[in-house]
């Protein structure tokens, strides 16, 4: 890891609730990621994987510690700045695809770019078409999510995560709902994107088979990183 | 309002055509009620005004009262005013006045009249009447007597009179019969009943007696002067303004019909207020309907909204989408409702031709554009709160659920 890290987290903590009901979920996370890195995030249920991804994705604020990305101090940034940062530099894939049911596959892929710009453009449309091509769904452009299979929807979701050319894609159990074959297809896709576009991926999973396809392995146990 | 918000709002409405159509027809119904009430209240006012002003003079010109002037009002002395009753109330020099009145804009008919009280005798029965002496050809200038004749004719020879049907009924009179009439000046004369009219106004049908102008002069001892000049104006609602101008140009005392009919205006006012309340409720129904529909839709689409926020959509974009969606429902529903209401009201007869018992609905007073504007505004306001709620949705919670 000689290159400047894209992500740097020091002593990150997250506490839910107050007083009696207080729950310390993250207990001091130290983590850096280099450009183009692809890491699996493993850990038993309740260890804090989703919480960590949500904080790294600027969807939730940490309770303490340092959180920097691309030189931006995300602990100090305002909500609007975090929203703009998220839109520009981060991509998300969730366990459930969460595609917008009223939009076609192509329009869903364009959505993060169009939402940021306030309009759809020809350039976006072309980039979205290329991405759908890359995930093998060129012939499903005008289908709505309701007419796609679970694996196809998740591939559309991966394409959507890439539309704004993010530096880092955070994927929370992206294959959790898929069978082995569909899961492998999605992982293959992620690997090839990681290699061709040098996009970094942080992928949480319970599946050793999935984790085995990632060069780096981060293990979480009870709110602490035990192996990285 | 970004183009993307417009696209997403339209897309959602079009993706759920049944739901959108149902919401819009609810709005259309409210707009229909609004327009129907406007047309009905307006039509009623027109009808009542038409009925009221139809058979009465719009302005009456008389000689001003000749009260003695108080010369030293601040002197502290007690002053007792006494009316000057030594001379007849009459417009002595009236011929030059008539052209002045006729030249006034808005005046449609001018009828100089000899007026006086009298009683008619038949056997032992006596009945008080008000005599109206009208110039030839001006019989129907104020009230449509010719059109109201139910028996006989409207011809008025010098010894002929026209009487109302109630008087005829009370005294058992028929056309062609001879009747003795004694004036307030003590002069008596016999007349033949030329015709009987029914104006539909009880007091006129019981007490009004029409006769020839010159005959009336003799009966009431007015060899040259006249009692009053009655005029009609168009539109009748301008009567007060025209009366004020005539007062200045003629020096006569003028009384517009609006001064003697304050009850009518109070009634119309109360009616208009009732209409406004009903219309307000129609708008409130639309607001409540749209607001609750939007709230439900937002709860149902939480995950969608959450994902958009997670993917970088600003709060502003989310607010615009939902305000736009609610406003579109209101606007399209309003236009459809107004169009349907317009088509439904189109074949209705004009208020002046409504038969008794029918609703006097005046399509022209339907306030179609106002209804559309107010509904669209109401819909926009109704969606603001739900839209702001949508913008506050926490992406983490929404996606987790
Ligand atoms: N909003 C919250 N309020 C309180 N506690 C929370 C909240 N979100 C998560 N937790 C708690 O934090 C802990 C970690 O949750 P998290 O979802 O990060 O686990 P995970 O590693 O993703 O588990 P899984 O593998 O089952 O998805 C859990 O004990 C959970 O109950
Ligand atoms: Mg999880």
XYZ file of C-alpha atoms and ligand atoms in Angstrom:
661
model
C 0.000 0.000 0.000
C 2.241 2.761 -1.178
C -0.426 5.007 -2.733
C -2.196 7.698 -0.703
C -5.214 6.024 0.975
C -8.686 7.107 -0.238
C -10.222 6.345 3.125
C -8.791 6.783 6.555
C -10.647 6.002 9.770
C -9.123 6.319 13.289
C -10.673 5.161 16.539
C -14.172 5.365 15.072
C -16.951 4.676 17.590
C -20.706 4.409 17.358
C -23.044 4.438 20.315
C -26.801 3.941 19.940
C -29.232 5.202 22.581
C -28.521 6.914 25.879
C -28.182 6.039 29.542
C -29.420 2.551 30.513
C -30.349 1.602 26.962
C -26.933 2.635 25.618
C -25.366 0.230 23.155
C -21.766 0.583 22.030
C -21.758 -0.970 18.589
C -18.417 0.203 17.183
C -15.625 0.339 19.721
C -12.718 2.045 17.992
C -12.277 1.113 14.347
C -8.984 1.827 12.594
C -9.114 1.309 8.847
C -7.515 2.617 5.656
C -8.285 1.707 2.080
C -6.087 2.293 -0.946
C -7.337 3.201 -4.424
C -8.577 0.183 -6.365
C -8.694 -2.047 -3.313
C -11.353 -4.721 -3.011
C -12.062 -5.963 0.500
C -14.523 -8.350 2.115
C -15.988 -7.372 5.489
C -16.740 -10.437 7.569
C -18.137 -10.988 11.006
C -20.930 -12.669 12.906
C -24.412 -11.229 12.867
C -24.607 -8.148 15.089
C -20.869 -7.480 14.969
C -21.472 -4.048 13.369
C -20.831 -4.592 9.625
C -23.887 -2.717 8.409
C -23.325 0.038 10.952
C -19.756 0.545 9.754
C -20.774 0.608 6.065
C -23.563 3.099 6.812
C -21.118 5.426 8.572
C -18.490 5.083 5.849
C -21.245 5.864 3.341
C -22.011 9.153 5.189
C -25.583 8.002 5.713
C -25.046 8.172 9.483
C -22.614 10.086 11.672
C -20.117 8.324 13.926
C -20.177 9.073 17.659
C -16.439 9.671 17.848
C -13.086 9.269 16.127
C -11.791 10.514 12.789
C -13.364 9.870 9.406
C -11.566 11.234 6.356
C -12.012 10.469 2.707
C -10.112 11.993 -0.206
C -8.761 14.542 2.235
C -12.208 15.664 3.364
C -12.955 15.597 7.077
C -16.393 13.992 7.040
C -16.861 14.356 10.810
C -16.866 18.155 10.451
C -18.808 18.366 7.167
C -22.394 19.641 7.164
C -25.323 17.443 6.110
C -25.523 19.152 2.727
C -21.761 18.719 2.195
C -22.014 15.043 3.117
C -24.926 14.590 0.699
C -22.915 16.202 -2.092
C -19.827 14.149 -1.192
C -21.874 10.961 -1.163
C -23.368 11.725 -4.536
C -19.987 12.463 -6.089
C -17.665 9.860 -4.604
C -19.621 6.956 -3.137
C -21.678 4.135 -4.566
C -24.014 1.751 -2.758
C -25.296 -1.746 -3.286
C -27.716 -3.082 -0.694
C -28.941 -6.541 0.162
C -32.304 -5.565 -1.293
C -31.911 -3.937 -4.674
C -34.173 -0.963 -3.812
C -34.669 -0.036 -7.436
C -37.375 2.572 -8.078
C -40.367 0.579 -9.349
C -41.668 3.318 -11.669
C -38.411 3.703 -13.580
C -36.953 1.430 -16.255
C -33.632 -0.344 -15.709
C -31.840 2.358 -17.704
C -33.539 5.184 -15.790
C -32.715 3.488 -12.494
C -29.051 3.369 -13.435
C -29.156 7.069 -14.346
C -30.973 8.075 -11.154
C -28.014 9.040 -8.903
C -26.547 11.196 -11.676
C -29.879 12.770 -12.637
C -30.768 13.473 -9.001
C -27.488 15.326 -8.537
C -27.786 17.295 -11.781
C -31.533 17.927 -11.549
C -32.065 16.562 -15.059
C -31.324 13.570 -17.231
C -28.844 14.150 -20.036
C -27.771 12.353 -23.179
C -24.321 11.745 -21.675
C -25.858 10.061 -18.635
C -28.059 7.964 -20.860
C -25.046 6.775 -22.843
C -23.003 6.011 -19.730
C -25.950 4.137 -18.187
C -26.362 2.124 -21.373
C -22.655 1.226 -21.288
C -22.941 0.132 -17.664
C -26.016 -1.982 -18.383
C -24.015 -3.494 -21.246
C -21.190 -4.222 -18.831
C -23.507 -6.006 -16.388
C -24.947 -8.016 -19.260
C -28.382 -6.433 -19.351
C -28.233 -4.468 -22.593
C -31.432 -6.150 -23.736
C -33.309 -5.268 -20.523
C -32.840 -1.472 -20.652
C -36.519 -0.631 -20.842
C -37.745 -3.253 -18.396
C -39.071 -2.120 -15.064
C -37.660 -3.845 -11.945
C -40.880 -5.831 -11.561
C -40.075 -7.626 -14.810
C -36.501 -8.570 -13.854
C -35.191 -11.563 -11.895
C -33.562 -11.095 -8.492
C -30.042 -11.483 -9.934
C -30.801 -9.099 -12.786
C -32.115 -6.492 -10.367
C -28.962 -6.757 -8.277
C -26.833 -6.302 -11.407
C -28.856 -3.173 -12.258
C -28.176 -2.015 -8.680
C -24.423 -2.528 -9.232
C -24.596 -0.526 -12.456
C -26.492 2.204 -10.600
C -23.772 2.321 -7.917
C -21.227 3.072 -10.655
C -22.998 5.805 -12.637
C -21.302 8.690 -10.824
C -17.870 7.003 -11.207
C -17.398 6.670 -7.445
C -14.047 6.099 -5.801
C -15.506 3.592 -3.381
C -18.547 1.316 -3.584
C -19.989 0.064 -0.292
C -21.891 -3.173 -0.707
C -23.858 -4.610 2.219
C -24.453 -8.303 1.552
C -25.014 -7.662 -2.151
C -25.474 -11.351 -2.829
C -27.383 -12.163 0.357
C -30.600 -12.717 -1.531
C -29.195 -14.565 -4.504
C -28.527 -18.224 -5.231
C -24.941 -19.392 -5.765
C -25.004 -18.962 -9.546
C -26.480 -15.452 -9.507
C -24.165 -14.492 -6.631
C -21.127 -15.620 -8.629
C -22.285 -13.587 -11.610
C -22.577 -10.456 -9.492
C -19.138 -11.065 -7.883
C -17.541 -11.640 -11.269
C -19.021 -8.381 -12.391
C -17.693 -6.546 -9.345
C -14.222 -8.030 -9.844
C -14.051 -7.004 -13.465
C -15.202 -3.464 -12.637
C -12.650 -3.320 -9.842
C -9.970 -4.274 -12.314
C -11.008 -2.201 -15.309
C -12.171 0.993 -13.544
C -9.974 0.704 -10.433
C -13.030 1.369 -8.278
C -12.541 0.303 -4.651
C -15.096 -2.051 -3.117
C -15.911 -2.852 0.502
C -18.273 -5.815 0.561
C -19.880 -7.202 3.710
C -20.818 -10.870 3.572
C -21.397 -14.000 5.619
C -20.342 -16.176 2.749
C -16.735 -17.509 2.794
C -17.073 -18.348 -0.885
C -17.723 -14.676 -1.653
C -15.010 -13.498 0.720
C -12.574 -15.813 -1.018
C -12.964 -13.816 -4.221
C -11.722 -10.623 -2.556
C -7.982 -9.927 -2.257
C -8.352 -8.337 1.172
C -10.255 -9.621 4.174
C -11.395 -7.543 7.145
C -12.896 -9.340 10.130
C -15.102 -7.636 12.642
C -15.963 -9.036 16.055
C -18.147 -7.248 18.581
C -17.423 -3.781 17.218
C -13.666 -4.228 16.790
C -11.514 -5.153 13.817
C -9.768 -8.363 14.719
C -8.053 -8.948 11.377
C -7.405 -6.632 8.502
C -38.271 23.043 -9.833
C -35.831 20.787 -11.635
C -36.837 18.897 -14.790
C -35.979 15.659 -13.002
C -38.572 16.397 -10.284
C -41.149 17.025 -13.027
C -40.262 13.766 -14.715
C -40.472 11.698 -11.527
C -43.779 13.293 -10.462
C -45.371 12.578 -13.847
C -43.872 9.102 -13.950
C -45.392 8.167 -10.625
C -48.827 9.496 -11.567
C -48.734 7.635 -14.890
C -47.450 4.425 -13.309
C -50.521 4.242 -11.086
C -53.287 5.351 -13.436
C -56.141 3.946 -11.364
C -55.026 5.595 -8.159
C -54.297 8.897 -9.911
C -57.657 8.882 -11.699
C -59.490 8.199 -8.443
C -57.735 11.069 -6.667
C -58.333 13.408 -9.572
C -62.011 12.531 -9.793
C -62.303 13.365 -6.095
C -60.799 16.763 -6.831
C -63.029 17.121 -9.910
C -66.078 16.474 -7.754
C -65.054 19.199 -5.307
C -64.444 21.602 -8.170
C -67.838 20.664 -9.619
C -69.506 21.570 -6.321
C -67.587 24.847 -6.257
C -68.634 25.792 -9.789
C -72.218 24.619 -9.334
C -72.554 26.709 -6.171
C -71.082 29.779 -7.883
C -73.441 29.390 -10.844
C -76.440 28.794 -8.606
C -75.815 31.625 -6.141
C -75.009 34.000 -8.994
C -78.051 32.841 -10.956
C -80.320 33.256 -7.935
C -79.049 36.787 -7.412
C -79.618 37.601 -11.070
C -83.090 36.096 -11.005
C -84.146 37.867 -7.807
C -82.782 41.150 -9.122
C -84.514 40.637 -12.478
C -87.804 39.833 -10.757
C -87.472 42.812 -8.443
C -86.413 45.431 -10.980
C -88.603 44.078 -13.749
C -91.814 45.892 -12.875
C -90.596 48.805 -10.775
C -89.058 52.098 -11.846
C -85.286 52.147 -11.416
C -85.216 55.838 -10.593
C -88.049 58.140 -9.541
C -87.668 61.914 -9.985
C -89.832 64.215 -7.898
C -89.885 67.801 -6.771
C -87.553 68.254 -3.800
C -89.170 68.913 -0.418
C -89.300 72.595 0.251
C -88.241 72.734 3.863
C -87.547 76.248 5.119
C -83.857 76.897 5.599
C -82.495 77.444 9.100
C -80.674 80.742 8.866
C -78.743 80.752 12.140
C -78.112 77.135 13.087
C -75.503 77.993 15.749
C -77.438 80.761 17.468
C -78.682 78.529 20.287
C -82.262 79.502 19.615
C -84.838 76.709 19.431
C -85.998 76.252 15.890
C -89.192 74.427 14.957
C -89.359 73.542 11.298
C -92.695 73.472 9.625
C -93.217 71.829 6.258
C -94.427 74.091 3.511
C -97.782 72.596 2.619
C -99.171 75.669 0.946
C -98.319 74.457 -2.544
C -98.871 71.165 -4.406
C -95.932 68.808 -4.732
C -95.519 68.855 -8.477
C -92.946 69.226 -11.186
C -94.340 72.326 -12.752
C -91.868 72.791 -15.579
C -91.191 69.315 -16.789
C -91.067 69.382 -20.579
C -87.479 70.725 -20.711
C -86.344 68.139 -18.185
C -87.363 65.096 -20.223
C -84.743 65.550 -22.994
C -82.051 66.070 -20.341
C -82.963 62.740 -18.774
C -83.216 60.977 -22.116
C -79.721 62.176 -23.000
C -78.214 60.572 -19.899
C -76.199 57.429 -20.665
C -77.870 54.218 -19.492
C -81.401 55.586 -19.466
C -83.693 53.338 -21.525
C -87.195 54.675 -20.775
C -88.646 57.903 -19.399
C -92.255 58.091 -18.267
C -93.733 61.358 -16.940
C -96.723 60.508 -14.777
C -99.714 61.985 -13.005
C -100.123 60.203 -9.709
C -102.846 60.400 -7.119
C -104.998 58.510 -4.647
C -108.619 57.712 -5.287
C -111.276 55.250 -4.324
C -113.565 53.227 -6.492
C -117.174 52.545 -5.622
C -119.293 49.608 -6.599
C -122.562 49.196 -4.813
C -121.771 49.496 -1.150
C -118.138 48.441 -1.594
C -115.317 50.974 -1.575
C -111.685 50.284 -2.471
C -108.698 52.641 -2.266
C -106.575 52.762 -5.385
C -103.492 54.526 -6.694
C -104.047 56.125 -10.041
C -101.249 56.282 -12.598
C -101.800 58.521 -15.555
C -99.375 57.584 -18.312
C -98.657 59.222 -21.641
C -99.863 57.398 -24.741
C -97.361 54.822 -25.905
C -95.586 54.776 -22.542
C -97.971 52.375 -20.824
C -95.468 49.528 -20.658
C -92.311 51.586 -20.186
C -91.965 50.827 -16.473
C -93.947 47.639 -15.877
C -94.964 45.422 -18.762
C -98.704 46.140 -18.464
C -99.431 45.175 -22.067
C -97.863 41.775 -21.517
C -99.690 41.333 -18.216
C -103.225 41.851 -19.579
C -105.307 38.770 -18.773
C -108.671 40.063 -19.929
C -109.724 42.770 -22.381
C -107.102 44.947 -24.071
C -104.486 47.498 -23.129
C -106.052 50.282 -25.186
C -106.724 53.357 -23.079
C -109.430 55.642 -24.450
C -110.053 58.810 -22.449
C -112.787 57.145 -20.420
C -111.022 53.790 -20.061
C -108.993 52.327 -17.182
C -106.935 49.248 -16.607
C -107.263 47.546 -13.220
C -105.441 44.710 -11.487
C -106.911 41.224 -11.238
C -107.063 41.287 -7.430
C -109.126 44.456 -7.405
C -111.345 42.886 -10.055
C -111.717 39.800 -7.924
C -112.439 41.748 -4.716
C -115.156 43.810 -6.329
C -116.395 41.237 -8.839
C -115.486 43.374 -11.858
C -115.165 42.382 -15.495
C -113.951 44.036 -18.657
C -116.534 46.411 -20.113
C -118.160 47.250 -16.802
C -118.483 50.857 -15.696
C -116.943 52.026 -12.458
C -117.138 55.242 -10.484
C -113.861 56.698 -9.287
C -113.451 59.596 -6.841
C -110.073 61.340 -6.583
C -108.390 62.761 -3.520
C -109.294 66.184 -4.935
C -112.942 65.284 -4.620
C -113.557 64.944 -8.341
C -115.607 61.953 -9.427
C -116.019 60.371 -12.797
C -117.207 57.133 -14.351
C -114.830 54.877 -16.288
C -115.229 51.756 -18.375
C -112.844 48.906 -17.612
C -110.778 48.361 -20.772
C -108.657 45.538 -19.447
C -107.508 43.593 -16.399
C -103.835 42.829 -15.698
C -101.914 40.476 -13.434
C -98.386 41.731 -12.681
C -97.757 39.142 -9.976
C -97.060 41.874 -7.427
C -99.925 41.815 -4.915
C -99.986 45.526 -4.128
C -100.063 46.501 -7.799
C -102.675 43.924 -8.712
C -104.927 45.194 -5.902
C -104.369 48.948 -6.046
C -102.907 50.161 -9.319
C -105.253 51.793 -11.799
C -103.870 52.982 -15.132
C -105.551 55.718 -17.127
C -104.845 58.231 -19.861
C -102.470 61.080 -18.984
C -104.841 63.908 -19.898
C -107.771 62.322 -18.136
C -105.698 62.015 -14.993
C -104.766 65.707 -15.212
C -108.395 66.686 -14.866
C -109.062 64.182 -12.131
C -106.224 65.437 -9.963
C -106.310 69.157 -10.736
C -102.919 69.299 -12.382
C -103.488 71.375 -15.507
C -99.807 71.723 -16.458
C -97.465 70.082 -13.958
C -96.845 66.399 -13.339
C -96.358 64.321 -10.182
C -93.191 62.464 -11.006
C -90.995 61.064 -13.717
C -90.175 57.363 -13.605
C -87.262 55.991 -15.563
C -85.642 52.665 -16.401
C -81.882 52.250 -16.776
C -79.618 49.549 -18.110
C -77.966 47.885 -16.241
C -80.293 48.241 -13.289
C -77.351 48.034 -10.889
C -76.101 51.406 -12.156
C -79.278 53.119 -10.918
C -77.665 54.790 -7.906
C -74.861 56.355 -9.943
C -77.199 57.535 -12.696
C -79.602 58.899 -10.070
C -76.798 60.973 -8.562
C -75.937 62.442 -11.962
C -79.579 63.218 -12.703
C -79.963 64.916 -9.355
C -77.206 67.298 -10.341
C -78.380 67.895 -13.922
C -82.102 68.349 -13.176
C -82.186 69.638 -9.623
C -84.966 67.167 -8.880
C -85.097 64.730 -5.991
C -84.058 61.295 -7.242
C -84.678 57.925 -5.623
C -82.925 54.859 -7.030
C -84.568 51.454 -6.606
C -81.565 50.259 -4.629
C -82.454 52.668 -1.780
C -85.870 51.130 -1.277
C -84.774 47.509 -1.542
C -82.127 47.077 1.140
C -83.855 43.833 2.183
C -83.156 42.368 -1.213
C -79.492 43.243 -0.892
C -79.275 41.835 2.609
C -80.864 38.646 1.300
C -78.443 38.450 -1.616
C -75.556 39.086 0.773
C -76.619 36.260 3.073
C -76.994 34.002 0.049
C -73.544 34.870 -1.215
C -72.059 34.166 2.215
C -73.760 30.776 2.349
C -72.316 30.039 -1.069
C -68.855 31.090 0.058
C -69.034 28.759 3.050
C -70.061 25.813 0.893
C -67.300 26.613 -1.581
C -64.783 26.868 1.262
C -65.815 23.428 2.464
C -65.383 22.040 -1.035
C -61.828 23.422 -1.039
C -61.128 22.082 2.454
C -62.294 18.649 1.326
C -59.841 18.830 -1.553
C -57.004 19.888 0.777
C -57.721 17.108 3.269
C -58.111 14.547 0.488
C -54.862 15.421 -1.234
C -52.904 15.780 2.004
C -53.971 12.356 3.277
C -53.409 10.703 -0.080
C -49.924 12.202 -0.253
C -49.119 11.125 3.306
C -50.193 7.556 2.579
C -48.230 7.511 -0.642
C -45.133 8.769 1.156
C -45.376 6.134 3.867
C -45.754 3.475 1.184
C -42.772 4.824 -0.766
C -40.434 5.303 2.212
C -37.823 2.903 0.916
C -37.860 4.570 -2.506
C -37.390 7.992 -0.969
C -34.667 6.638 1.320
C -32.751 5.150 -1.588
C -32.941 8.395 -3.537
C -31.628 10.307 -0.564
C -28.871 7.699 -0.077
C -27.913 8.072 -3.735
C -27.426 11.806 -3.383
C -30.873 13.310 -4.020
C -31.215 16.578 -2.079
C -34.088 17.287 0.312
C -35.125 19.978 -2.102
C -35.521 17.482 -4.925
C -37.681 15.225 -2.755
C -39.876 18.159 -1.673
C -40.279 19.299 -5.289
C -41.310 15.844 -6.463
C -44.099 15.507 -3.939
C -45.362 19.093 -4.053
C -45.442 18.809 -7.822
C -47.284 15.509 -7.686
C -49.967 16.902 -5.368
C -50.273 20.074 -7.412
C -50.633 18.066 -10.621
C -53.397 15.971 -9.088
C -55.152 19.189 -8.064
C -54.642 20.964 -11.382
C -55.605 18.083 -13.664
C -58.561 17.165 -11.435
C -59.671 20.810 -11.425
C -59.439 21.177 -15.195
C -61.367 17.948 -15.749
C -63.970 18.933 -13.143
C -64.367 22.410 -14.625
C -64.692 20.976 -18.125
C -67.346 18.487 -17.066
C -69.205 21.161 -15.086
C -69.064 23.462 -18.117
C -70.553 20.766 -20.354
C -73.234 19.914 -17.811
C -74.274 23.551 -17.292
C -74.108 24.385 -21.019
C -77.619 23.225 -22.010
C -79.349 24.948 -19.083
C -81.641 27.855 -20.061
C -80.558 31.429 -19.275
C -81.748 32.700 -15.908
C -84.297 35.059 -17.466
C -86.063 32.060 -19.005
C -86.060 29.772 -15.979
C -89.565 28.556 -15.217
C -90.786 28.782 -11.649
C -89.614 25.746 -9.702
C -86.484 25.362 -11.832
C -83.042 26.181 -10.448
C -81.744 29.470 -11.859
C -78.217 28.301 -12.699
C -76.152 30.858 -14.556
C -73.285 29.162 -16.373
C -71.608 32.517 -16.968
C -71.230 33.004 -13.210
C -69.638 29.563 -12.708
C -66.229 31.038 -11.774
C -64.470 28.282 -13.731
C -61.015 29.858 -13.816
C -61.182 30.892 -10.162
C -62.151 27.324 -9.242
C -59.160 25.931 -11.152
C -56.768 28.495 -9.675
C -57.951 28.062 -6.083
C -57.947 24.266 -6.339
C -54.437 24.186 -7.765
C -53.271 26.502 -5.004
C -55.047 24.422 -2.361
C -53.469 21.245 -3.741
C -50.010 22.786 -3.671
C -50.483 23.909 -0.062
C -51.917 20.509 0.872
C -48.803 18.716 -0.411
C -46.231 20.917 1.283
C -46.430 19.276 4.707
C -46.361 15.687 3.408
C -43.524 16.598 1.047
C -41.457 18.063 3.864
C -42.087 14.920 5.806
C -40.834 12.902 2.867
C -37.656 14.983 2.784
C -37.026 14.245 6.472
C -37.094 10.478 5.936
C -33.865 8.954 7.231
C -32.333 6.876 4.440
C -30.811 4.411 6.904
C -34.106 3.599 8.575
C -36.022 3.586 5.309
C -33.594 1.219 3.579
C -33.372 -1.032 6.590
C -37.125 -1.527 6.730
N -30.495 2.172 15.075
C -30.011 1.332 16.003
N -30.339 1.544 17.307
C -29.849 0.721 18.241
N -29.075 -0.312 17.979
C -28.736 -0.585 16.710
C -29.193 0.229 15.657
N -28.694 -0.264 14.482
C -27.979 -1.342 14.809
N -28.004 -1.543 16.134
C -27.312 -2.583 16.855
O -25.970 -2.601 16.448
C -25.484 -3.901 16.385
C -24.823 -4.147 15.039
O -25.794 -4.097 14.032
P -25.399 -4.262 12.513
O -26.623 -4.161 11.716
O -24.320 -3.316 12.193
O -24.846 -5.737 12.482
P -24.375 -6.600 11.239
O -22.990 -6.991 11.524
O -24.662 -5.899 10.005
O -25.320 -7.876 11.392
P -25.927 -8.789 10.240
O -24.816 -9.676 9.792
O -26.990 -9.552 10.925
O -26.423 -7.892 9.209
C -26.667 -4.829 16.639
O -26.558 -5.334 17.962
C -27.862 -3.939 16.512
O -28.849 -4.328 17.409
Mg -25.968 -6.154 8.387
